[in-house]
Short mmCIF file of C-alpha atoms and ligand atoms in Angstrom, two decimals:
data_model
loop_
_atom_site.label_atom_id
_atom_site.label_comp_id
_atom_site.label_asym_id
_atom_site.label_seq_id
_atom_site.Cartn_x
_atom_site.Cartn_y
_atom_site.Cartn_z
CA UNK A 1 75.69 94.56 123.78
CA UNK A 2 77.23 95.92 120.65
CA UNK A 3 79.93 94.04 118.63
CA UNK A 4 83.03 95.81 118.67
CA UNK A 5 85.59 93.86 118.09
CA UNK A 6 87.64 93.60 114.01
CA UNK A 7 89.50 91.83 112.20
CA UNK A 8 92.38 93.82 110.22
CA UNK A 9 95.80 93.67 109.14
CA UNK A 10 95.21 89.80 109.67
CA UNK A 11 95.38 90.42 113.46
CA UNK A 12 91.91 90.76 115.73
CA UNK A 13 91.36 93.80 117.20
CA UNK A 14 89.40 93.77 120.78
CA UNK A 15 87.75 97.49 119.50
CA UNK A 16 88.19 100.33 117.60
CA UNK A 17 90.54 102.52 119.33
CA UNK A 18 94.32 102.79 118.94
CA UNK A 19 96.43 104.85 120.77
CA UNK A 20 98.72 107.00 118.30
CA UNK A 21 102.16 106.71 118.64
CA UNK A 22 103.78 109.23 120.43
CA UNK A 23 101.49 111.29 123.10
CA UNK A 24 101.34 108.90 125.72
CA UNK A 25 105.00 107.52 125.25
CA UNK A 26 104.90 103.64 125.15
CA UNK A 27 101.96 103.83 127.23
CA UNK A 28 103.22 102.02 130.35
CA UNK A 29 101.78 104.46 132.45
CA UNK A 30 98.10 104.46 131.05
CA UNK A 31 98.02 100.68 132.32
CA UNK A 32 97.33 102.18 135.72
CA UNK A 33 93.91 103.93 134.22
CA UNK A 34 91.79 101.01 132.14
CA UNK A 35 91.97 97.32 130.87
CA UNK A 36 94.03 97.85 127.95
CA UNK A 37 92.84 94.52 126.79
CA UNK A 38 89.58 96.30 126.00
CA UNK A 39 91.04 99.13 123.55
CA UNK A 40 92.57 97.96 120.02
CA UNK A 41 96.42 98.33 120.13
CA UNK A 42 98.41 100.34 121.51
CA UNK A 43 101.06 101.99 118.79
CA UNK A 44 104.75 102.56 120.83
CA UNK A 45 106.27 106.21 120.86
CA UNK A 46 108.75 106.16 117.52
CA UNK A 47 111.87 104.23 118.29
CA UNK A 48 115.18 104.44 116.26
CA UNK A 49 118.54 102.63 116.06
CA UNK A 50 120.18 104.48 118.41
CA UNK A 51 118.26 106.45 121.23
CA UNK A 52 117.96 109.74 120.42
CA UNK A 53 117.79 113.15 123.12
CA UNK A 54 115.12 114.92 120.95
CA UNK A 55 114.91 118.72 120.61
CA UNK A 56 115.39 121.22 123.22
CA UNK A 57 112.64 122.71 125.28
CA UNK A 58 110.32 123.72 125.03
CA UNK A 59 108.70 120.96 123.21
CA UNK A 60 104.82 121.95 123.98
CA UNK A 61 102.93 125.19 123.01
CA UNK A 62 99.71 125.49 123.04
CA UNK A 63 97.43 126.47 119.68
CA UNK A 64 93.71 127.61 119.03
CA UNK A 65 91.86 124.17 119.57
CA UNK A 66 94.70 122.13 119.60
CA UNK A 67 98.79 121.40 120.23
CA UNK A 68 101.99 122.00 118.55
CA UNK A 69 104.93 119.65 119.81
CA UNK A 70 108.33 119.16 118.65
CA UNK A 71 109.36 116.36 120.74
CA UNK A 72 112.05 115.31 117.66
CA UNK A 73 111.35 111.56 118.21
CA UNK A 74 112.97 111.42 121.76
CA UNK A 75 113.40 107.40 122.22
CA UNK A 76 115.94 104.88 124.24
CA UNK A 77 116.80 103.31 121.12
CA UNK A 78 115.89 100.05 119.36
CA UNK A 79 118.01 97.71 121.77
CA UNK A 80 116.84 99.17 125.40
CA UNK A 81 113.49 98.96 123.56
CA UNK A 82 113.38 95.47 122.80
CA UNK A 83 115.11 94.41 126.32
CA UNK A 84 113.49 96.68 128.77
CA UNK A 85 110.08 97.95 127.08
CA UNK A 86 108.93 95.14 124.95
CA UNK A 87 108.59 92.96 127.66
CA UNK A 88 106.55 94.92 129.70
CA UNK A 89 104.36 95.99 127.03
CA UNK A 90 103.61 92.67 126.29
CA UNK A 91 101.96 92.25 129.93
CA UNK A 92 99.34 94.76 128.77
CA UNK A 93 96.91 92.52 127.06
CA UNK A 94 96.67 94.64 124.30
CA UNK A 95 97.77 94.49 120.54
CA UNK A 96 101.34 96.09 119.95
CA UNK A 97 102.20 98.20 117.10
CA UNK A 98 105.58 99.50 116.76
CA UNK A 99 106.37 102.35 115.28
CA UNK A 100 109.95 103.24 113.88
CA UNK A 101 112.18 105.65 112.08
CA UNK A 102 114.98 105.70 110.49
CA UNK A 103 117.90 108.15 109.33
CA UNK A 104 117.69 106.23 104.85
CA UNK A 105 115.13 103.56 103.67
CA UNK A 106 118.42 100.80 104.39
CA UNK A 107 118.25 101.97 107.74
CA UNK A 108 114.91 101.19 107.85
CA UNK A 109 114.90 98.03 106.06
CA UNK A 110 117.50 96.99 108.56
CA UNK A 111 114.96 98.00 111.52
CA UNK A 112 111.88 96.34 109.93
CA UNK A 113 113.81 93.28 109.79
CA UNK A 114 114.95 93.49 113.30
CA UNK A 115 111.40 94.29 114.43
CA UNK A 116 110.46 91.22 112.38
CA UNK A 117 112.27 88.43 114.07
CA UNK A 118 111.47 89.90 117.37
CA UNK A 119 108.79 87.73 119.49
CA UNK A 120 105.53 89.68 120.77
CA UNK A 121 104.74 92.45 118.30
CA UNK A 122 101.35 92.41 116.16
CA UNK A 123 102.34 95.07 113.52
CA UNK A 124 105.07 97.60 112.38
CA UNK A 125 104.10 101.14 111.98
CA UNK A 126 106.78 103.05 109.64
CA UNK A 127 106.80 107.10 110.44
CA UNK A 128 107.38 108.20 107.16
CA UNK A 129 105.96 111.99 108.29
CA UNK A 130 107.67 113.29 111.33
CA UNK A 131 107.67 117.03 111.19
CA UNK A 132 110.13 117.55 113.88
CA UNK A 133 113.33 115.47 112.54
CA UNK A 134 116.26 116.99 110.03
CA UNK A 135 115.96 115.91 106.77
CA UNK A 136 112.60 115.39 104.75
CA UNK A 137 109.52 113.66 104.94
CA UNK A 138 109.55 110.65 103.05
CA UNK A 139 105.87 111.06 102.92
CA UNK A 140 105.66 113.90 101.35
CA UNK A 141 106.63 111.96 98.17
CA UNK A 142 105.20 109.13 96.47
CA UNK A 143 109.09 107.76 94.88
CA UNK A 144 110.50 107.86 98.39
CA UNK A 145 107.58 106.65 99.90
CA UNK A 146 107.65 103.73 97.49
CA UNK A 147 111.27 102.76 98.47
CA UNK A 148 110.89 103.12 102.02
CA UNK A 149 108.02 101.27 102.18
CA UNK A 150 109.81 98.51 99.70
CA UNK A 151 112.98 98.44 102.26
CA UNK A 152 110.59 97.42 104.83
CA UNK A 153 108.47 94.54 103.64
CA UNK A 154 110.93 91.92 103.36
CA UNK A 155 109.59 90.41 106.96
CA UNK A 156 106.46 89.06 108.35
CA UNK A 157 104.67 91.73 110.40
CA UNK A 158 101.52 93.54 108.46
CA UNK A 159 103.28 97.37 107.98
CA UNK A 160 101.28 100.36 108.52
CA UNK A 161 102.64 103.69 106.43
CA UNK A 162 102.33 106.43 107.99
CA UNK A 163 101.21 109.27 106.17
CA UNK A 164 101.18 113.20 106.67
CA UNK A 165 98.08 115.25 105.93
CA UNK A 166 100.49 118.04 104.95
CA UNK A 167 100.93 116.18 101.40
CA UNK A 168 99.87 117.49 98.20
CA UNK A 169 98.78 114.58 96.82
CA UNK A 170 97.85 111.72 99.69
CA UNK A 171 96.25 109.33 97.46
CA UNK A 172 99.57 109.26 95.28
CA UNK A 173 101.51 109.07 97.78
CA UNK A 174 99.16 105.62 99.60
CA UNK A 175 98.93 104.12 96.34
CA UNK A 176 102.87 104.05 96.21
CA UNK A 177 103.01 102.80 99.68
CA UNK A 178 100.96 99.88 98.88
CA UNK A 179 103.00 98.76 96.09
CA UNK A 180 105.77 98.97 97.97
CA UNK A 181 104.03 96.40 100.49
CA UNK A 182 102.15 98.25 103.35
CA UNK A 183 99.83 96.07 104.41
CA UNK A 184 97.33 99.03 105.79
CA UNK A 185 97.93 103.06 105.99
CA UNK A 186 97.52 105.44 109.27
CA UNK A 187 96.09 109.02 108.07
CA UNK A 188 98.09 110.66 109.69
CA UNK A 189 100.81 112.30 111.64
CA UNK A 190 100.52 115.96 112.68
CA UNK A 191 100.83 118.92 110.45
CA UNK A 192 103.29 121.64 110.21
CA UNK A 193 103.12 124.57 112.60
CA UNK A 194 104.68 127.16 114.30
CA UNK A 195 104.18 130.22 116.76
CA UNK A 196 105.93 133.05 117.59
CA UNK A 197 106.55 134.55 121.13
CA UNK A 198 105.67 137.98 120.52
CA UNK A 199 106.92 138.77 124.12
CA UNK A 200 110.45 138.39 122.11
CA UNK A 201 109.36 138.51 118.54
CA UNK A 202 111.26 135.06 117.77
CA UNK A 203 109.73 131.40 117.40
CA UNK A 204 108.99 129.52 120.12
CA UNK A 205 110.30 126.27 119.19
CA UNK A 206 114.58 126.38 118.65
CA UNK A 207 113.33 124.12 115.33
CA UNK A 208 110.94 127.17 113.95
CA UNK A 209 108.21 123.98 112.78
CA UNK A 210 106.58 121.95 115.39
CA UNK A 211 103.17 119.92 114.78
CA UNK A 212 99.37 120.94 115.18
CA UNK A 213 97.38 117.78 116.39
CA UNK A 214 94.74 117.87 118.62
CA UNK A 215 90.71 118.90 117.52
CA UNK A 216 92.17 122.01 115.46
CA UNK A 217 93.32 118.88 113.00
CA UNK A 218 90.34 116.91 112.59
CA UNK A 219 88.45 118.53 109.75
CA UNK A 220 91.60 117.78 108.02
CA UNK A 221 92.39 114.50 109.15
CA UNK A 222 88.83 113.45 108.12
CA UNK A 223 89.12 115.13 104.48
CA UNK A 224 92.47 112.92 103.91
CA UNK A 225 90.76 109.52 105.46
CA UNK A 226 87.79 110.13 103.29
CA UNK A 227 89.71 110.54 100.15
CA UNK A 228 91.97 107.66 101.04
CA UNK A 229 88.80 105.35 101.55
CA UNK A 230 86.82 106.77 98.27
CA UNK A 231 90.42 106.15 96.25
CA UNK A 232 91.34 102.33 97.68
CA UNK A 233 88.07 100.92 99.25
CA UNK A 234 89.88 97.53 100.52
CA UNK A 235 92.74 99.05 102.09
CA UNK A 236 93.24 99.08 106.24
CA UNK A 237 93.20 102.45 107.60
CA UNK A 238 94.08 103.95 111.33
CA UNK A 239 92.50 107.64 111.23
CA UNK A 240 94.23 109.70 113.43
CA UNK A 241 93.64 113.45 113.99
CA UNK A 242 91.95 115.45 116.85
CA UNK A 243 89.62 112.77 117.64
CA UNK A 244 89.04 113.74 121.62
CA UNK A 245 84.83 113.01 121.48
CA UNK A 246 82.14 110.33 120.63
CA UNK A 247 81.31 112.41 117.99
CA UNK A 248 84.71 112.71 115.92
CA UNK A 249 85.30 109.10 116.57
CA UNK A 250 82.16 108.40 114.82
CA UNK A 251 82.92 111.39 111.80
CA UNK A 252 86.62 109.46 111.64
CA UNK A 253 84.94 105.38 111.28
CA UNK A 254 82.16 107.18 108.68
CA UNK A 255 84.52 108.99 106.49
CA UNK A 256 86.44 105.49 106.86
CA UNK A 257 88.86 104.21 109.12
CA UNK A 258 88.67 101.16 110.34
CA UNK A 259 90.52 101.52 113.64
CA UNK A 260 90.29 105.43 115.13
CA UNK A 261 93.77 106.40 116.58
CA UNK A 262 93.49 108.54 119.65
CA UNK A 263 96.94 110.80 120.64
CA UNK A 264 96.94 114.23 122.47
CA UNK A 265 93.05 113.66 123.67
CA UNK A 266 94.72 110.30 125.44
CA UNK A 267 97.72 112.98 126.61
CA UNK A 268 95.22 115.54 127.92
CA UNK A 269 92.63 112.96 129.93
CA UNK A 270 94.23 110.11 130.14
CA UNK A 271 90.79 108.27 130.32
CA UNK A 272 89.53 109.36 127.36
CA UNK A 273 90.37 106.06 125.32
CA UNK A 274 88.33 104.09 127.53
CA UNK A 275 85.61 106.53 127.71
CA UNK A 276 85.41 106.48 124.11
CA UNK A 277 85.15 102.68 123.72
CA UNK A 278 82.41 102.76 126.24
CA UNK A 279 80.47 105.61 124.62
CA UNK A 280 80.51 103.68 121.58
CA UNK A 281 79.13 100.74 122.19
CA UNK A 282 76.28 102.45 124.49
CA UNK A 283 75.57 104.60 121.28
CA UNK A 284 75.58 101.45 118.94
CA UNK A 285 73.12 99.63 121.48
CA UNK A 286 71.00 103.10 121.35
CA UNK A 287 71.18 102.67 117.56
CA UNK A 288 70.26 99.00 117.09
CA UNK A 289 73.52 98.25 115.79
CA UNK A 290 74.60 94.95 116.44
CA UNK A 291 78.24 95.25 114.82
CA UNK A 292 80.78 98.61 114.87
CA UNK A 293 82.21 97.51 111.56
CA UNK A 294 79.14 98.11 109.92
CA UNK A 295 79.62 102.08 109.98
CA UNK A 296 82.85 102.02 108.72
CA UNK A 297 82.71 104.22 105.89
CA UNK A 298 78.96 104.24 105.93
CA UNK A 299 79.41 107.89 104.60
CA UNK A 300 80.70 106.53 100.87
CA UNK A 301 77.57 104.47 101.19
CA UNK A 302 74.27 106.52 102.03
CA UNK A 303 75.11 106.71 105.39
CA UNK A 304 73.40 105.31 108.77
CA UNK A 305 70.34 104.90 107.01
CA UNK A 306 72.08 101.89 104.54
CA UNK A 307 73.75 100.76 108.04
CA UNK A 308 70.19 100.27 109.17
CA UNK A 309 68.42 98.39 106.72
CA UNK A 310 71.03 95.79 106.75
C1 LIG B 401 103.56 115.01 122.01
C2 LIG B 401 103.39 114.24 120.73
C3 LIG B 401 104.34 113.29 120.36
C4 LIG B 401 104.19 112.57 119.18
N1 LIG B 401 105.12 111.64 118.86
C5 LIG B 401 104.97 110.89 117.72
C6 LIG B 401 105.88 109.86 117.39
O1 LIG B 401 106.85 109.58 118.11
N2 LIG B 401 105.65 109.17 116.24
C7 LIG B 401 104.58 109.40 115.41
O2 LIG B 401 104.42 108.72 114.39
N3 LIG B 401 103.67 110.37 115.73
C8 LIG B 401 103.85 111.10 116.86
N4 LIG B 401 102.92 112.05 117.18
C9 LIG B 401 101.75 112.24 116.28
C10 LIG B 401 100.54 111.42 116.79
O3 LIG B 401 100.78 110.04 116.75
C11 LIG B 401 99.31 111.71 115.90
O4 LIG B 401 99.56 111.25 114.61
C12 LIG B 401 98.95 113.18 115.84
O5 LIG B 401 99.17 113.81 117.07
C13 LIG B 401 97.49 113.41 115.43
O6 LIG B 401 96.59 112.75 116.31
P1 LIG B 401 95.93 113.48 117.60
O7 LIG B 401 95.30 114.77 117.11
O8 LIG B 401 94.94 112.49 118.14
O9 LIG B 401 97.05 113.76 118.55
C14 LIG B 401 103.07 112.81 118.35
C15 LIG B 401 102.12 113.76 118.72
C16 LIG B 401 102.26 114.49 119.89
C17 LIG B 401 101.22 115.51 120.26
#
């Protein structure tokens, strides 16, 4: 037996693996497939204010190695959220992270304080980096990252900031997010796409820009964690990005996350989460390493073999 439970975000995780918000919708249906009391959390599809329809179809295409969507946050709304999905998400057994959106930071200081008083949630996750939304990325800037976050913070739940791999300068841009509060960062959302039908010679989505996840991200994901870790060793980090294997779970808790999110590889084999939790601990026991957390970030360290003389 291999330890793999952690503490973070001053809530205790049961393992390593997160489910990203967004793939696998609020992840009702994935109850019917494993014990979600034996995966991490599970972070909620983005909910706003008022339910939104999304953007028209289609909303898939496929890409070399990977998936472009531009879903456009499609959501009942924070109300039918808390009254008909809460509830039944807090059946699960897992931990629940919430992620949200919001139209200005006061719209999402008003949601994070909503989200706040509301019974049953472990943390907030604020999407600063939708690609598929009108208006811009807050993440894509350290000021408005800094007063988003700051709108935000005035409850009790740990807050997550979401970040987009498609900024210029990540660090900046976390380092402004924890002053404004964020208790942890998840690195990150998808990055900006697009594909042309060249059966009609026009874009395929009616929004030009959709997002590549999937394994076609994970070299990048990985570069942003492992700058993010090297810049701010203390801080909480979710690394999400094309992890669908053993083996980029492993790359992601190395470079330095501390919990692995898992999206469209959870979309595409629904199993996969569990699968991964599994593999993990059989390749810890293999290892002779009693505890998961002692990998994390083993890379900025000298690697497995520091892990193994401890
Ligand atoms: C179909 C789909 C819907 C998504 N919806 C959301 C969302 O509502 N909110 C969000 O923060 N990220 C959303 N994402 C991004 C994922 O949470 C994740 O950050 C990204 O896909 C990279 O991880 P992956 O390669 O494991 O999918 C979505 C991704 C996909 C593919």
């Amino acid at each position: 037996m291999a330890r793999l439970e952690l503490g973070r975000l001053g809530v205790a995780f049961a393992g390593p693996v997160v489910l990203a918000s967004g793939p696998v919708g609020f992840g009702l249906e994935l109850a019917s497939v494993g014990d979600m009391g034996r995966l991490g959390a599970l972070t909620t599809k983005t909910i706003t204010r008022l339910p939104r329809a999304g953007n028209p179809a289609p909303r898939l295409a496929d890409a070399p190695a990977g998936t472009l969507n531009s879903v456009g946050l499609t959501n009942p709304g924070l109300e039918a959220f808390r009254e008909r999905i809460l509830p039944k998400l807090q059946d699960l057994g897992t931990r629940i992270i919430v992620s949200f959106a919001a139209a200005d930071e006061e719209e999402a200081g008003w949601i994070a304080q909503e989200l706040g008083r509301t019974e049953g949630i472990d943390a907030l996750e604020l999407n600063l980096s939708c690609p598929n939304v009108e208006g811009t990325r807050p993440a894509l800037e350290a000021g408005m990252t800094f007063r988003w976050v700051r709108a935000c913070t005035d409850q009790t739940l740990p807050l997550l900031a979401k970040l987009s791999p498609d900024s210029q300068d990540i660090v900046g841009v976390a380092e402004a997010a924890l002053r404004g509060g964020a208790a942890g960062l998840t690195v990150g959302n998808t990055i900006q796409g697009t594909r042309i039908d060249w059966n009609t010679g026009l874009p395929v989505f009616a929004r030009v820009f959709g997002g590549l996840s999937g394994p076609a991200l994970l070299p990048v994901a990985l570069a942003k964690v492992f700058a993010l870790r090297a810049a701010l060793p203390g801080v909480p980090i979710v690394g999400t990005g094309g992890v669908t294997s053993l083996g980029a779970m492993l790359e992601m808790a190395m470079a330095g996350a501390d919990l692995v999110g898992v999206g469209t590889g959870a979309m595409v084999d629904p199993d996969l989460p569990w699968r991964l939790t599994a593999e993990l601990e059989t390749w810890l026991v293999g290892r002779e390493i009693a505890r998961y957390e002692t990998i994390i970030s083993c890379a900025h360290r000298g690697g497995l073999a520091v892990v193994h003389g401890t």
